[in-house]
mmCIF file of C-alpha atoms in Angstrom:
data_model
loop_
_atom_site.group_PDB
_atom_site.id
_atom_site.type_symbol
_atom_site.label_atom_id
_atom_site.label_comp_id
_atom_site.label_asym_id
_atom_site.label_seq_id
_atom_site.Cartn_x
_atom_site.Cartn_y
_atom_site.Cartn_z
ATOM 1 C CA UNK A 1 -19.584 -9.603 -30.032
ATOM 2 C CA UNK A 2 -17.502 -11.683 -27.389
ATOM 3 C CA UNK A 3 -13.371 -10.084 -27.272
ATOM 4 C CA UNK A 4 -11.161 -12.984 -26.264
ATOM 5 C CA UNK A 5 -9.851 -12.424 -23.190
ATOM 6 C CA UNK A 6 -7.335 -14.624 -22.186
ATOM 7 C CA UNK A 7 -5.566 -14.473 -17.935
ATOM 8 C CA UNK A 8 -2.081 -15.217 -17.101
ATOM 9 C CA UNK A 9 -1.834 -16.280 -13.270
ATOM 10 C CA UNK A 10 -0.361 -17.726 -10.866
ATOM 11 C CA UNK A 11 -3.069 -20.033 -8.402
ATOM 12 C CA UNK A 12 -1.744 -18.030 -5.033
ATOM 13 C CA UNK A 13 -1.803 -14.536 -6.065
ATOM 14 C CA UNK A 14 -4.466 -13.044 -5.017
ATOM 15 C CA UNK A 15 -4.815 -10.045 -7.736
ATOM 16 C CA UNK A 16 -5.045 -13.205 -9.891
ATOM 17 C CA UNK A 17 -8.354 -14.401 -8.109
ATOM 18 C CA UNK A 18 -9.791 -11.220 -7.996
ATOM 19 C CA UNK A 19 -9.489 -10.009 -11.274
ATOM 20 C CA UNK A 20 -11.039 -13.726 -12.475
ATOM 21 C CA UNK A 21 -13.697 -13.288 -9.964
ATOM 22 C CA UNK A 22 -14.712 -9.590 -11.627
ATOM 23 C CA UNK A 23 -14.698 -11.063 -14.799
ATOM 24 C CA UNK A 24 -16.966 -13.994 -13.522
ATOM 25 C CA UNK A 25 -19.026 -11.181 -12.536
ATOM 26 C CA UNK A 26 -19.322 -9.670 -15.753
ATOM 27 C CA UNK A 27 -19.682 -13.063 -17.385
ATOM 28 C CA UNK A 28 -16.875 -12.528 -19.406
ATOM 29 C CA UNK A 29 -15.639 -15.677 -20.331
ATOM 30 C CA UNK A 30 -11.828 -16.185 -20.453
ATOM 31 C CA UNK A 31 -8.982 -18.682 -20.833
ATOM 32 C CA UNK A 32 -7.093 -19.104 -17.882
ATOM 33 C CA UNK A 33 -3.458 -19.881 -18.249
ATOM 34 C CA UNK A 34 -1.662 -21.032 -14.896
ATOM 35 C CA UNK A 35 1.537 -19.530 -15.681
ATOM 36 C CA UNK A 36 3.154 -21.465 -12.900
ATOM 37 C CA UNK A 37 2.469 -24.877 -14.308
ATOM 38 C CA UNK A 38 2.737 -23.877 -18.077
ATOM 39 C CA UNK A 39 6.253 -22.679 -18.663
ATOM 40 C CA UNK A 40 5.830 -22.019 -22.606
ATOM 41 C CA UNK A 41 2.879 -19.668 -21.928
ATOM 42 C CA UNK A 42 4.489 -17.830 -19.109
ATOM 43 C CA UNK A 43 7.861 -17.079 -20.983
ATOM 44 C CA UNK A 44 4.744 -15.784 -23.920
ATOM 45 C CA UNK A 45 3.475 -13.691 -21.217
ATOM 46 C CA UNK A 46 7.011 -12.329 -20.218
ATOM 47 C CA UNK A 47 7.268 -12.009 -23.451
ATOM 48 C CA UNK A 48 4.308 -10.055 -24.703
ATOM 49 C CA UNK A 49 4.169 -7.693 -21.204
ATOM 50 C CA UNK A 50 7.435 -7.326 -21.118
ATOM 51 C CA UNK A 51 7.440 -7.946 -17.788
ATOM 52 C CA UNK A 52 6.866 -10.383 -14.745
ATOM 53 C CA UNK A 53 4.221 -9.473 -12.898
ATOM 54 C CA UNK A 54 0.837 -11.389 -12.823
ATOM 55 C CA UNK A 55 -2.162 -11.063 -13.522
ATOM 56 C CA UNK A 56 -1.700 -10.140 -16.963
ATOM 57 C CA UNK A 57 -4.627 -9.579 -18.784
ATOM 58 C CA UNK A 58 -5.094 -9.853 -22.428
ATOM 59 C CA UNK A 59 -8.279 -8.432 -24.015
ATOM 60 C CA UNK A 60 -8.090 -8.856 -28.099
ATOM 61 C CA UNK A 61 -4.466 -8.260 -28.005
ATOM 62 C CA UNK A 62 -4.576 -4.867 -25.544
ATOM 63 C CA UNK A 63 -1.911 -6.067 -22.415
ATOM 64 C CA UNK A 64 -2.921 -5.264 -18.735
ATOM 65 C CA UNK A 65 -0.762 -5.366 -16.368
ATOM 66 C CA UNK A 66 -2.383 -6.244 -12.948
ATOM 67 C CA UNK A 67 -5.538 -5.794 -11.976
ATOM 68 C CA UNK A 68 -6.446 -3.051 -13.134
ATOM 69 C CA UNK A 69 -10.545 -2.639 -12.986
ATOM 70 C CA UNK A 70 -10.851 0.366 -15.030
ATOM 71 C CA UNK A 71 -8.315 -0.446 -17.409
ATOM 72 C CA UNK A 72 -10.321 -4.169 -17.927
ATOM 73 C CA UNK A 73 -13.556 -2.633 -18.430
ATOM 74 C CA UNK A 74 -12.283 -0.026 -21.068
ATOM 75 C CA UNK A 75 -11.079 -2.600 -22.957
ATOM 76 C CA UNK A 76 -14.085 -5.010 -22.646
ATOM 77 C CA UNK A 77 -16.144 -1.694 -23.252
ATOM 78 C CA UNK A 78 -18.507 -2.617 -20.086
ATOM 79 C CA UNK B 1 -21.221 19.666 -1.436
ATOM 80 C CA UNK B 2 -20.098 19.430 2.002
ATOM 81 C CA UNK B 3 -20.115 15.518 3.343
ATOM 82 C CA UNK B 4 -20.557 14.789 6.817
ATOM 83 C CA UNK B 5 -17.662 11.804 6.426
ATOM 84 C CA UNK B 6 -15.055 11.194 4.200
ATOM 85 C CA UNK B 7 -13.545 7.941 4.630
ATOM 86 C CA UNK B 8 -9.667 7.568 3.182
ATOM 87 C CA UNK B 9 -9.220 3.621 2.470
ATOM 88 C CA UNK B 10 -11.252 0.785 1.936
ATOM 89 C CA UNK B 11 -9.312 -1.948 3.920
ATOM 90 C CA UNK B 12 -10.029 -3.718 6.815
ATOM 91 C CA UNK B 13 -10.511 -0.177 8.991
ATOM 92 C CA UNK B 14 -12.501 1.736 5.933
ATOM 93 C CA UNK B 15 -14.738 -0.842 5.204
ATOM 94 C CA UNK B 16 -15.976 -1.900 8.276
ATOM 95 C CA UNK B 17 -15.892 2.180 9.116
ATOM 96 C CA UNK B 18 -18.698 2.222 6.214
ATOM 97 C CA UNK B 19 -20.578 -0.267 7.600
ATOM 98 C CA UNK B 20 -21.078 1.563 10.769
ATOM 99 C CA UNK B 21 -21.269 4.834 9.170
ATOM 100 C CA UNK B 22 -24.174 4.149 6.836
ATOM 101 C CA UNK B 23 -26.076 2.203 10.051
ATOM 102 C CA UNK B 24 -25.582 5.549 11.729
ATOM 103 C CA UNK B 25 -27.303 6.761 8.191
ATOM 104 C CA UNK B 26 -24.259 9.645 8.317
ATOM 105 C CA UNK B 27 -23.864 11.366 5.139
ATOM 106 C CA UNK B 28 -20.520 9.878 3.474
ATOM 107 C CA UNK B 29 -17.784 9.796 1.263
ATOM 108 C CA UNK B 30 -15.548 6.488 0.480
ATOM 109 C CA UNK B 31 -12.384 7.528 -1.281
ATOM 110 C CA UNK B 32 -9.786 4.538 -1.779
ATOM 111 C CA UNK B 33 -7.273 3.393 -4.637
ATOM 112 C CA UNK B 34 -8.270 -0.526 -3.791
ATOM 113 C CA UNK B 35 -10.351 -2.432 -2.266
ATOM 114 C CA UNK B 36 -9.235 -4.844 0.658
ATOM 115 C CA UNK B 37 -6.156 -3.651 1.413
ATOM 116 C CA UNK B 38 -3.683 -5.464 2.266
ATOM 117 C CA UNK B 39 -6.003 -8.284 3.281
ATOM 118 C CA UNK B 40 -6.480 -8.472 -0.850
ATOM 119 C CA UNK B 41 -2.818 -9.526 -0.577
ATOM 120 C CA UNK B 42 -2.782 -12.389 2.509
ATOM 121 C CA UNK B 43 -2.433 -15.621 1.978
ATOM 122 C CA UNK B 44 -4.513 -17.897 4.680
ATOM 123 C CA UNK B 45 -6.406 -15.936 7.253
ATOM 124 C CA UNK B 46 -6.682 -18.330 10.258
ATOM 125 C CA UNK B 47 -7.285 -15.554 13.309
ATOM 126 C CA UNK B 48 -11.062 -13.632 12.185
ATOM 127 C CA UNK B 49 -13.106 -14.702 14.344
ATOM 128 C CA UNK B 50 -16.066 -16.593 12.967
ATOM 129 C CA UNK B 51 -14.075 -17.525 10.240
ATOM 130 C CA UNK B 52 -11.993 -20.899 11.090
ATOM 131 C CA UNK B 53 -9.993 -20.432 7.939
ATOM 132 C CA UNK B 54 -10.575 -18.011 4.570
ATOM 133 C CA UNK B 55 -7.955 -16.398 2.314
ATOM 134 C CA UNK B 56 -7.506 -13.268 2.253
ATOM 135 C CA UNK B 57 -8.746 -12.408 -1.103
ATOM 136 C CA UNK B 58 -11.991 -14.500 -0.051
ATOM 137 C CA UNK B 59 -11.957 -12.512 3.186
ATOM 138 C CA UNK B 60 -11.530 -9.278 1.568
ATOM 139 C CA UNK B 61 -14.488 -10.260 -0.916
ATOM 140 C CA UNK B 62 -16.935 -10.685 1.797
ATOM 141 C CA UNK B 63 -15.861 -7.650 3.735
ATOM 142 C CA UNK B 64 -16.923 -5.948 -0.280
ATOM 143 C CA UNK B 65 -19.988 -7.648 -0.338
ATOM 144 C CA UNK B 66 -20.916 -6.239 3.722
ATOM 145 C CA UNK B 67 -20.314 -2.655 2.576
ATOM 146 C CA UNK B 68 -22.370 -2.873 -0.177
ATOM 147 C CA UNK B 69 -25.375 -3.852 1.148
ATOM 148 C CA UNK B 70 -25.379 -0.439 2.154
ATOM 149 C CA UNK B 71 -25.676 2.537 -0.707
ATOM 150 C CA UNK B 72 -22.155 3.334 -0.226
ATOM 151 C CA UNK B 73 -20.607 6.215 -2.290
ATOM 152 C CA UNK B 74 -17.292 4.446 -2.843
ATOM 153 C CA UNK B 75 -14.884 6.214 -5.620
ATOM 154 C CA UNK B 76 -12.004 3.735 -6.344
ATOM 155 C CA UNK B 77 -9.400 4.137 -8.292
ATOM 156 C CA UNK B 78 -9.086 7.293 -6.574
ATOM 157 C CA UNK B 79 -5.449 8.237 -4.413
ATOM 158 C CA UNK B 80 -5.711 11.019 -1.737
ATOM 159 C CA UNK B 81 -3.121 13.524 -2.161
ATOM 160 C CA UNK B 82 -3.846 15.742 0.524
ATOM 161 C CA UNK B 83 -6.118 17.269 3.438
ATOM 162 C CA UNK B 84 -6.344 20.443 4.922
ATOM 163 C CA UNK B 85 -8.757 22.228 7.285
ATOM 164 C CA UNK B 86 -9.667 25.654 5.498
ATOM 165 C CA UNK B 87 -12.422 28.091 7.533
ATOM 166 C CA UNK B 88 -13.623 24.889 9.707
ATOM 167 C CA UNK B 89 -14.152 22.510 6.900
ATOM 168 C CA UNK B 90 -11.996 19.342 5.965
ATOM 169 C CA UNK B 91 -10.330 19.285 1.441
ATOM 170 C CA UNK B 92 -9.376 16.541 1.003
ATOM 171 C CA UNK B 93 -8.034 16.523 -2.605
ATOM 172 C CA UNK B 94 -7.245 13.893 -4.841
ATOM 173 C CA UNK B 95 -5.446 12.827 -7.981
ATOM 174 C CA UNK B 96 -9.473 13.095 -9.790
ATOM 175 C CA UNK B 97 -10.920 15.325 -7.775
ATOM 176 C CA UNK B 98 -11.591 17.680 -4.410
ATOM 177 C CA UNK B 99 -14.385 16.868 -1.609
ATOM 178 C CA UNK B 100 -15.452 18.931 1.803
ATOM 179 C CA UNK B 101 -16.723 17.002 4.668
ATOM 180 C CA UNK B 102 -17.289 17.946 8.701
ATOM 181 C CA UNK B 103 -15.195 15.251 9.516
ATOM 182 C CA UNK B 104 -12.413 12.844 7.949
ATOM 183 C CA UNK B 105 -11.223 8.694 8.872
ATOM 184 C CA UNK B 106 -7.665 8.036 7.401
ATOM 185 C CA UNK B 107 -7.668 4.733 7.171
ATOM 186 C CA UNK B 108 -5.067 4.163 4.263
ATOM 187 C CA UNK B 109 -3.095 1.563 5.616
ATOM 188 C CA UNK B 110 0.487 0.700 4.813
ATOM 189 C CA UNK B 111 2.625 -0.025 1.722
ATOM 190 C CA UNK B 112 5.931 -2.234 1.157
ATOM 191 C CA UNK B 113 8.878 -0.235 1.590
ATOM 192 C CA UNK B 114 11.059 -0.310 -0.886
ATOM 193 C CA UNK B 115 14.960 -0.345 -0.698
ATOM 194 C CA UNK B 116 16.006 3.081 -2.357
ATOM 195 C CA UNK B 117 18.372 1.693 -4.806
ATOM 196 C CA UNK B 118 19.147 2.290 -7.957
ATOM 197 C CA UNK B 119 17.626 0.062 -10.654
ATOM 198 C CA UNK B 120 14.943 -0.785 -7.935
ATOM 199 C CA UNK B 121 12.214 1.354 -9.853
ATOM 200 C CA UNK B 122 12.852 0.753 -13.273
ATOM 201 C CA UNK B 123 12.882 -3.251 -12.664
ATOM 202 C CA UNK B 124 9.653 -2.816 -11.162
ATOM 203 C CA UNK B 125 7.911 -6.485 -12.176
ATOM 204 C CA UNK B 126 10.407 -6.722 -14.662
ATOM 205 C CA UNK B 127 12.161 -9.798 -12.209
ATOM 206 C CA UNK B 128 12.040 -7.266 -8.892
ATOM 207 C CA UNK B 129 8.613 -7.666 -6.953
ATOM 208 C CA UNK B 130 6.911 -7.034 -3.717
ATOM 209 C CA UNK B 131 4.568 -10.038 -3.579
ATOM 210 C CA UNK B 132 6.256 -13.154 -3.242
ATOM 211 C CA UNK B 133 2.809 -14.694 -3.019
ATOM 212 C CA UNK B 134 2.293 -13.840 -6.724
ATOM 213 C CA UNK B 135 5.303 -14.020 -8.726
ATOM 214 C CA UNK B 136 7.114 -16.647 -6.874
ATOM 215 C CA UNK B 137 6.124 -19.062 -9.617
ATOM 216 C CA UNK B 138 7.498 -17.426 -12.530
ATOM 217 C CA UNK B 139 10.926 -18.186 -10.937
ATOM 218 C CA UNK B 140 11.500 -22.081 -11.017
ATOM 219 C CA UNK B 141 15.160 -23.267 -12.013
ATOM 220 C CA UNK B 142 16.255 -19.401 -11.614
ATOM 221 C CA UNK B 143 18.660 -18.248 -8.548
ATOM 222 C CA UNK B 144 16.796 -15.633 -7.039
ATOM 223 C CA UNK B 145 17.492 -12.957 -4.358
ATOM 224 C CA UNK B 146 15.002 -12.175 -1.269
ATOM 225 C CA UNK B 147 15.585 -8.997 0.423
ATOM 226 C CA UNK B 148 14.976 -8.934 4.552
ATOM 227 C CA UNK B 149 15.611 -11.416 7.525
ATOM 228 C CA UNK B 150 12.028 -11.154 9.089
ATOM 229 C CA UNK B 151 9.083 -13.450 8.780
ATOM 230 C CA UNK B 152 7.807 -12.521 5.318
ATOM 231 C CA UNK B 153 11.475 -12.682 3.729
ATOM 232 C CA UNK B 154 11.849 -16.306 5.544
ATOM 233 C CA UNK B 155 8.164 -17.281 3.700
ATOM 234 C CA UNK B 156 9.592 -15.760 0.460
ATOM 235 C CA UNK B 157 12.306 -17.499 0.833
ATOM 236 C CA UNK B 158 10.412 -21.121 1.679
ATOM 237 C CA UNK B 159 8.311 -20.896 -1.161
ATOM 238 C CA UNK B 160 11.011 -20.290 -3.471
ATOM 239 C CA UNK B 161 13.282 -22.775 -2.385
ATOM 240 C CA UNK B 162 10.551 -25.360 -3.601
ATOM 241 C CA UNK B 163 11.233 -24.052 -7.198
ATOM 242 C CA UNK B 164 14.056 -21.534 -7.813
ATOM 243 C CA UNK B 165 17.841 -22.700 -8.481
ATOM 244 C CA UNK B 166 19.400 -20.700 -5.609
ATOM 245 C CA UNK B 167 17.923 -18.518 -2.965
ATOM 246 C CA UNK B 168 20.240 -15.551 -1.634
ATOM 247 C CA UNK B 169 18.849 -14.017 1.350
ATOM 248 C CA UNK B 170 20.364 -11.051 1.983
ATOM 249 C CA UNK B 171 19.777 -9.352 5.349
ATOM 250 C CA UNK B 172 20.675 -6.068 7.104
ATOM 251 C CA UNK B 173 20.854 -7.422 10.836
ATOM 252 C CA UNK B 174 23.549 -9.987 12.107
ATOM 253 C CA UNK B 175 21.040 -12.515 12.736
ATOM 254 C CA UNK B 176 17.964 -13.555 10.749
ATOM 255 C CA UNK B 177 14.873 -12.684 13.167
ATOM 256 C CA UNK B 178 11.313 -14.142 12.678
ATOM 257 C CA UNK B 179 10.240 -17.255 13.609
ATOM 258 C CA UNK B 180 11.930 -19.924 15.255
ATOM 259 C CA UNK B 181 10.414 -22.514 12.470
ATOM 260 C CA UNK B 182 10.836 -21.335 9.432
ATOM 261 C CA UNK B 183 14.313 -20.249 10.324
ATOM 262 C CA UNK B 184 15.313 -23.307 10.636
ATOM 263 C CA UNK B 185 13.955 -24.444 7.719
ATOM 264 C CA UNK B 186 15.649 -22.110 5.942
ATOM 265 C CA UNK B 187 18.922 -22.853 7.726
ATOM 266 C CA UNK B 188 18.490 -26.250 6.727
ATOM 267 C CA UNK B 189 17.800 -25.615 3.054
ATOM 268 C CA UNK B 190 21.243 -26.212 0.916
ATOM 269 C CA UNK B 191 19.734 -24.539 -2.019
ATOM 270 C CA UNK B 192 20.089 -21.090 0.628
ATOM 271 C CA UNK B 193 22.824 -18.573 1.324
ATOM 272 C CA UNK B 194 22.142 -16.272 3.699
ATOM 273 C CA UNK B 195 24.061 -12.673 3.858
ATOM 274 C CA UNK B 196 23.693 -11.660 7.174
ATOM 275 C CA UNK B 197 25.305 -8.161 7.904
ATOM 276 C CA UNK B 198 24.528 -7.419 4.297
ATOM 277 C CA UNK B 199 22.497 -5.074 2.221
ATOM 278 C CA UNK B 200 21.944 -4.330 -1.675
ATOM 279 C CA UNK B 201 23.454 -1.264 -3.396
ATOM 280 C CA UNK B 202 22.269 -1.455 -6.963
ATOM 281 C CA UNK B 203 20.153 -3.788 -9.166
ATOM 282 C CA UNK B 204 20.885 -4.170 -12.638
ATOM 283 C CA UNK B 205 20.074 -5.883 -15.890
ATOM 284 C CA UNK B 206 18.869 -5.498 -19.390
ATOM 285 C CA UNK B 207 15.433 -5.699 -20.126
ATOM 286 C CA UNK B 208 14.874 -7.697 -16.899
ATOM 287 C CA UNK B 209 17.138 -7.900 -13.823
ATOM 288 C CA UNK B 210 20.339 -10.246 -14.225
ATOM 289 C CA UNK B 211 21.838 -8.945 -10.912
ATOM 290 C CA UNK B 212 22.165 -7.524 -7.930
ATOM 291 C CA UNK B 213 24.784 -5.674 -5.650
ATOM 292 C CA UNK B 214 25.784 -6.381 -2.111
ATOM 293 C CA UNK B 215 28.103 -4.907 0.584
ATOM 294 C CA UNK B 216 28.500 -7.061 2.850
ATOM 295 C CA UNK B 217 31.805 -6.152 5.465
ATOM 296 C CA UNK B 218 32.381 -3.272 3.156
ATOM 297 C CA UNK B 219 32.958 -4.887 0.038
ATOM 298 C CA UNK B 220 30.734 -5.175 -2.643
ATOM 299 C CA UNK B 221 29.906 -8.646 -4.459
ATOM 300 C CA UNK B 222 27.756 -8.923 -7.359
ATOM 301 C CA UNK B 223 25.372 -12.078 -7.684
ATOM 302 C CA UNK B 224 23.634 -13.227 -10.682
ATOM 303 C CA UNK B 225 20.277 -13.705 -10.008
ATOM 304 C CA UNK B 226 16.672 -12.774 -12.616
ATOM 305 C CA UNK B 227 14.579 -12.421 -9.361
ATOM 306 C CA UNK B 228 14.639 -10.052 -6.617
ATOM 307 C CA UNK B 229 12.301 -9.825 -3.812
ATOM 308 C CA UNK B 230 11.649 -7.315 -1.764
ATOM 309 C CA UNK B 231 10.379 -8.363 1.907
ATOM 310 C CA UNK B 232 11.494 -5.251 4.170
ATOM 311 C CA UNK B 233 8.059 -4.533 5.906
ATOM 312 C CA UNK B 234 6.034 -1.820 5.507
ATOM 313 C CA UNK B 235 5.205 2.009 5.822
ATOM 314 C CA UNK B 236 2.277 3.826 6.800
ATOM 315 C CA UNK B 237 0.377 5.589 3.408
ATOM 316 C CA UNK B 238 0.166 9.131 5.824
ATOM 317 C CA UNK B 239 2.161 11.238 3.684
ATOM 318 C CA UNK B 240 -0.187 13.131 2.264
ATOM 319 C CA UNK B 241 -2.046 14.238 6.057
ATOM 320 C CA UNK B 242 0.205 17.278 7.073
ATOM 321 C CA UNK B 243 -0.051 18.721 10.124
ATOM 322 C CA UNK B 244 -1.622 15.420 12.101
ATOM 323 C CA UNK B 245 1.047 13.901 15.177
ATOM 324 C CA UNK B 246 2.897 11.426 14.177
ATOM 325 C CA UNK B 247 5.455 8.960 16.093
ATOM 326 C CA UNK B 248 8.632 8.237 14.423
ATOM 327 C CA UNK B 249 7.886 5.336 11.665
ATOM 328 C CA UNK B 250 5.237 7.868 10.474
ATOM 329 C CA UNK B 251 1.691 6.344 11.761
ATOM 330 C CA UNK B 252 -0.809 9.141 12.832
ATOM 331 C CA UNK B 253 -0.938 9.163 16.578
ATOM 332 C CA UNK B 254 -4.658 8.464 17.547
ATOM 333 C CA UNK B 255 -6.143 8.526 20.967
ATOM 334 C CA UNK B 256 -8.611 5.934 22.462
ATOM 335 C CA UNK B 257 -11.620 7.356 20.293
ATOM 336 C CA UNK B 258 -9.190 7.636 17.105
ATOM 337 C CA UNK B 259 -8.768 11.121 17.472
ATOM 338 C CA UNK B 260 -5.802 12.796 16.010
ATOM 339 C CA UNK B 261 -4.355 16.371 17.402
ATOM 340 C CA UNK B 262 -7.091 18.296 14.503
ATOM 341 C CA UNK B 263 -10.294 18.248 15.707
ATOM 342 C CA UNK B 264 -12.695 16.366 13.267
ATOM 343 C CA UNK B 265 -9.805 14.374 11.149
ATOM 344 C CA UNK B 266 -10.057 10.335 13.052
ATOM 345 C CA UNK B 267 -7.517 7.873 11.818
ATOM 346 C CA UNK B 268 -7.945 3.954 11.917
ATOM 347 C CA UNK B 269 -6.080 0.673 11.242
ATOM 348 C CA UNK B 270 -2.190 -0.227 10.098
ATOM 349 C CA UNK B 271 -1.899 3.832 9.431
ATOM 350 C CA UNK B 272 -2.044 4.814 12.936
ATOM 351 C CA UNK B 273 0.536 4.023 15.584
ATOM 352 C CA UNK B 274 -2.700 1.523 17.258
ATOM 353 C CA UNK B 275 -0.028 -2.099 18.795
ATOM 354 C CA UNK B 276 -0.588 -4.846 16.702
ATOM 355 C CA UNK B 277 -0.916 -5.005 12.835
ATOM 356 C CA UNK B 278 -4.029 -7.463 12.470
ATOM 357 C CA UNK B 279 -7.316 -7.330 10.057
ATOM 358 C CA UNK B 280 -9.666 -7.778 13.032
ATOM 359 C CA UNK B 281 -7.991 -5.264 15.131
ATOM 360 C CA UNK B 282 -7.947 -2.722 11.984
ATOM 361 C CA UNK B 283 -11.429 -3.616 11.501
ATOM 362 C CA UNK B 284 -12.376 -3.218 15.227
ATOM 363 C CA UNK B 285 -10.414 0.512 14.871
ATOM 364 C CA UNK B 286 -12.948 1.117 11.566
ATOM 365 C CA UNK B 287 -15.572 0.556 14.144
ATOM 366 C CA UNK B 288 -14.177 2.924 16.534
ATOM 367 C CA UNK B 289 -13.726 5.951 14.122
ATOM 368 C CA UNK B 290 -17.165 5.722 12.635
ATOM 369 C CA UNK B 291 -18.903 5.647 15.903
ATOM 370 C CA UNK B 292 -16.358 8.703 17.012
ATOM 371 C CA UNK B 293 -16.237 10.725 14.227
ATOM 372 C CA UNK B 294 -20.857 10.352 14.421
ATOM 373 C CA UNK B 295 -20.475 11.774 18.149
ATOM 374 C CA UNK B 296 -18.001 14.168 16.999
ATOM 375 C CA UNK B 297 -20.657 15.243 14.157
ATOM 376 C CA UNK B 298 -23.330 15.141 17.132
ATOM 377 C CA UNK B 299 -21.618 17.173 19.152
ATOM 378 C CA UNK B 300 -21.320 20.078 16.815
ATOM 379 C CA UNK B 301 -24.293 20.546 15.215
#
């Protein structure tokens, strides 16, 4: 079964494009949320984290903070 | 096990120290908590050769996808903690494990220094950050503090100014330093104060930060602001390498052939005291270790 994985981040940072580009990888499919454009979502993400740091990942409602590889592919259980 | 190499890092220097290293087909180790270094964190890359422009994280991806080609034994994830010589062969120990090897390449680069405050730690991402680059955005119509007076404060600094409410730049020296250019743009910016003479004593806030603390001229002024950010350069990751020479900001000396003073440990890249911070020079230096530490391994067998 697909989790719903869902990215808060910001187009320049580049922890941002690399943890997109591992899920890519994986062919995980995600929704992106530019958190720089989308104000609502990012004060969600704030929020939700608790904190201001991108990327933040969210995989079926478990929060990562950054990108964290190993932490990602507990959660995706890959 | 006993490795010939053990390569600490997998940055600019580390990687490209692989490369050479499984060409050479030497028996090694890749031990490294991330992957690209700090060229994961660049913005625009416009000085590797063959490369008119790439970002970094593009940059850093390719350098990745070069290493492995090769069967590399990479463990990331992984921090060194430690390396000592015992009966002729090189521990290094980390936080998951311990490996031997014949011969060692530091090549952990550098990490933002941080200002030693209180409140700095625990508002960690919670409105204090080290990369402008990435958190910049969640800032617009906030007044926001940048720490430092050199080129990477003035960049935090212009790309905040597009968004944030007010930018305080707060800056030890009596004169901001880095370029000419963006100095003046910043200069010219009304949404800027700059604090010269000035540095922070305490950052505070609730859940997130609210505010920050400066002396400036021996008194202290509080400013409310919900961002800080931190842009005070960098310091060598060679803490955990006792007993290797070292000049006074901490990077491991290294000779031409990226020797250091113990016979069989190499250092390469931003970690050593090598001139000039640059990917293709810390890349060039991953070069140089690889093909040292193979004579070295030569030499004594």
């Amino acid at each position: 079964m697909n989790k719903k994985v869902t990215v808060y981040s910001t187009p320049t940072c580049p922890f941002c494009i690399r943890a997109k580009q591992f899920l890519k990888d994986n062919n995980i499919t995600f929704e992106d949320i530019d958190v720089s454009a989308d104000h609502a979502r990012a004060q969600e993400m704030i929020k939700r984290s608790g904190q201001m740091g991108v990327p933040v990942i969210d995989i079926e409602g478990k929060m990562i903070v950054g990108f964290d590889k190993e932490g990602i592919k507990e959660a995706l259980g890959i | 096990m006993t490795y010939d190499l053990i390569i600490i890092g997998a940055g600019p220097a580390g990687i490209t120290a692989s490369v050479y290293a499984a060409r050479k087909r030497i028996n090694f180790l890749v031990v490294s908590m991330d992957i690209g270094g700090q060229t994961a964190w660049s913005g625009d890359v416009e000085n590797y050769t063959g490369y008119q422009f790439i970002t970094g994280p593009d940059l850093s991806a390719k350098f990745e996808e070069h290493m492995r080609t090769y069967k590399v034994n990479l463990k990331e994830g992984e921090k060194a903690t430690k390396i000592e010589v015992r009966e002729g062969v090189i521990h290094v120990r980390t936080d998951k494990g311990e490996y031997a090897a014949k011969t060692v390449i530091v090549a952990s680069g550098k990490k933002s220094r941080e200002l030693g405050v209180p409140g700095e730690r625990e508002y960690k991402n919670k409105g204090l950050t080290y990369c402008a680059t990435c958190d910049a955005p969640l800032f617009s119509g906030k007044a926001v503090a940048v720490i430092g007076g050199g080129n990477s404060a003035l960049d935090a600094a212009l790309q905040l100014l597009k968004i944030a409410s007010h930018v305080y730049l707060i800056n030890i020296t009596p004169s901001l330093g880095g370029d000419a250019i963006m100095r003046e743009k910043v200069q010219k910016s009304g949404l800027v104060t700059v604090m010269n003479s000035s540095f922070v004593t305490s950052v505070a806030g609730d859940k997130m930060v609210k505010a920050i603390t400066v002396k400036m001229a021996g008194k202290e002024e509080t400013l409310a602001v919900e961002g800080i950010f931190v842009e005070i350069g960098l310091i060598p990751n060679s803490g955990f390498v006792k007993g290797v020479d070292k000049n006074a900001a901490g990077e491991i000396k290294v000779d031409a052939y990226n020797r250091t003073n113990i016979p069989g440990i190499f250092a390469a890249g931003d970690v050593t005291d090598v001139p000039e911070k640059q990917i293709i020079i810390a890349a060039g230096e991953g070069a140089k270790a690889a093909l040292g530490a193979f004579r070295y391994l030569n030499q004594s067998r």
